[in-house]
Tab-separated table of C-alpha atoms in Angstrom:
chain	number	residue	atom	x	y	z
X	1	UNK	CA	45.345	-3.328	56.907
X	2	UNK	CA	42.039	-1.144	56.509
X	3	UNK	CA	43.750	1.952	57.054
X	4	UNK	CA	41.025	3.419	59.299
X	5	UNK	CA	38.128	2.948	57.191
X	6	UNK	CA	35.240	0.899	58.441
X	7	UNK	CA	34.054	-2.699	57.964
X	8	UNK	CA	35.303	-5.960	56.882
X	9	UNK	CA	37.348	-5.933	53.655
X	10	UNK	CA	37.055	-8.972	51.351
X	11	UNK	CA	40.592	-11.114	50.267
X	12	UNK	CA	39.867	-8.632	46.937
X	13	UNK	CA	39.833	-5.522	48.862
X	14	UNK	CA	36.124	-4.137	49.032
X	15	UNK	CA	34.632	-3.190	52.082
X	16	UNK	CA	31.377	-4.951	52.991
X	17	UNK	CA	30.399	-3.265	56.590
X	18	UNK	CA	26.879	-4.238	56.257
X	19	UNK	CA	26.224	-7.689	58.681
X	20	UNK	CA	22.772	-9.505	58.000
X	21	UNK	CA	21.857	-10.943	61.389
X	22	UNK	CA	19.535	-13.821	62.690
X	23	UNK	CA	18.471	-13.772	65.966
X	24	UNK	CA	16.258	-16.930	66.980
X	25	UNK	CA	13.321	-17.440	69.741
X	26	UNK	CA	16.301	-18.102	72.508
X	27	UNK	CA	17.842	-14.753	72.073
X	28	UNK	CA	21.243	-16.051	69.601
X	29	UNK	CA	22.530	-14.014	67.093
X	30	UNK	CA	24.407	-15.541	64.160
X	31	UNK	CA	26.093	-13.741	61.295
X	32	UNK	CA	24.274	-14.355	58.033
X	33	UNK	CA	26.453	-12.552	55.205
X	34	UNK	CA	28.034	-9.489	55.150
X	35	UNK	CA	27.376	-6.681	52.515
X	36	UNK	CA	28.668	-3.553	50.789
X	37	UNK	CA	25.553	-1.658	50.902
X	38	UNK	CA	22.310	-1.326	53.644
X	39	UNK	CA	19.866	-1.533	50.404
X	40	UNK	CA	21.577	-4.994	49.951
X	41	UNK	CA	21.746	-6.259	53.194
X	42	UNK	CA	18.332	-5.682	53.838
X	43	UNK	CA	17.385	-6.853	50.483
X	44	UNK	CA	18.346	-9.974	51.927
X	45	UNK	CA	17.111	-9.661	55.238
X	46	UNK	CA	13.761	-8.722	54.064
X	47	UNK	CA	14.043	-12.246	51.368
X	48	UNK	CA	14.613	-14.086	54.320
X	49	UNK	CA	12.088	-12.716	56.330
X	50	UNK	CA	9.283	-13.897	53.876
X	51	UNK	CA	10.116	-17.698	54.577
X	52	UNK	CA	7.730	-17.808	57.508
X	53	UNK	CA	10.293	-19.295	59.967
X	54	UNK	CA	10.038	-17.630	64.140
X	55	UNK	CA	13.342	-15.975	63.820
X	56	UNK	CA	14.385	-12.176	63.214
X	57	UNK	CA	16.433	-10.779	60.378
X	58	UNK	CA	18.408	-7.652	61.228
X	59	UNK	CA	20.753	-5.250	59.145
X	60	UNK	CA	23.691	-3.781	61.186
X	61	UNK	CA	26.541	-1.915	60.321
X	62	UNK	CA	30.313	-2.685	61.806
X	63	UNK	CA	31.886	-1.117	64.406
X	64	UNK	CA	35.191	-0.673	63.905
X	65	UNK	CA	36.067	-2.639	67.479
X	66	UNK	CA	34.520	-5.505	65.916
X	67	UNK	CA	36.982	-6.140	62.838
């Protein structure tokens, strides 16, 4: 249904293959949101990150083998 392009696409049809990702003291990764744009996703990483909390935001961008 993506006809070869890259990323997620939402029920409306944009493609958001930027993943916001929080990885905690123990090594998990969990997905936070996904976004159309890096400047976005790490917009929110980077809000996130000022909360204090032991855990690591990280901006990634979808493989194609993960859709």
């Amino acid at each position: 249904m993506c006809g070869g392009r890259r990323g997620a696409m939402t029920e409306g049809g944009a493609v958001l293959p930027w993943l916001v990702i929080r990885q905690d003291e123990g090594g998990n990764r969990y997905r936070v949101g996904r976004y159309a744009t890096r400047a976005e996703a790490e917009r929110v990483a980077d809000r996130l990150d000022t909360r204090g909390r032991r855990q690591l935001y990280v901006v990634e961008k979808v493989d194609r083998a993960t859709t």
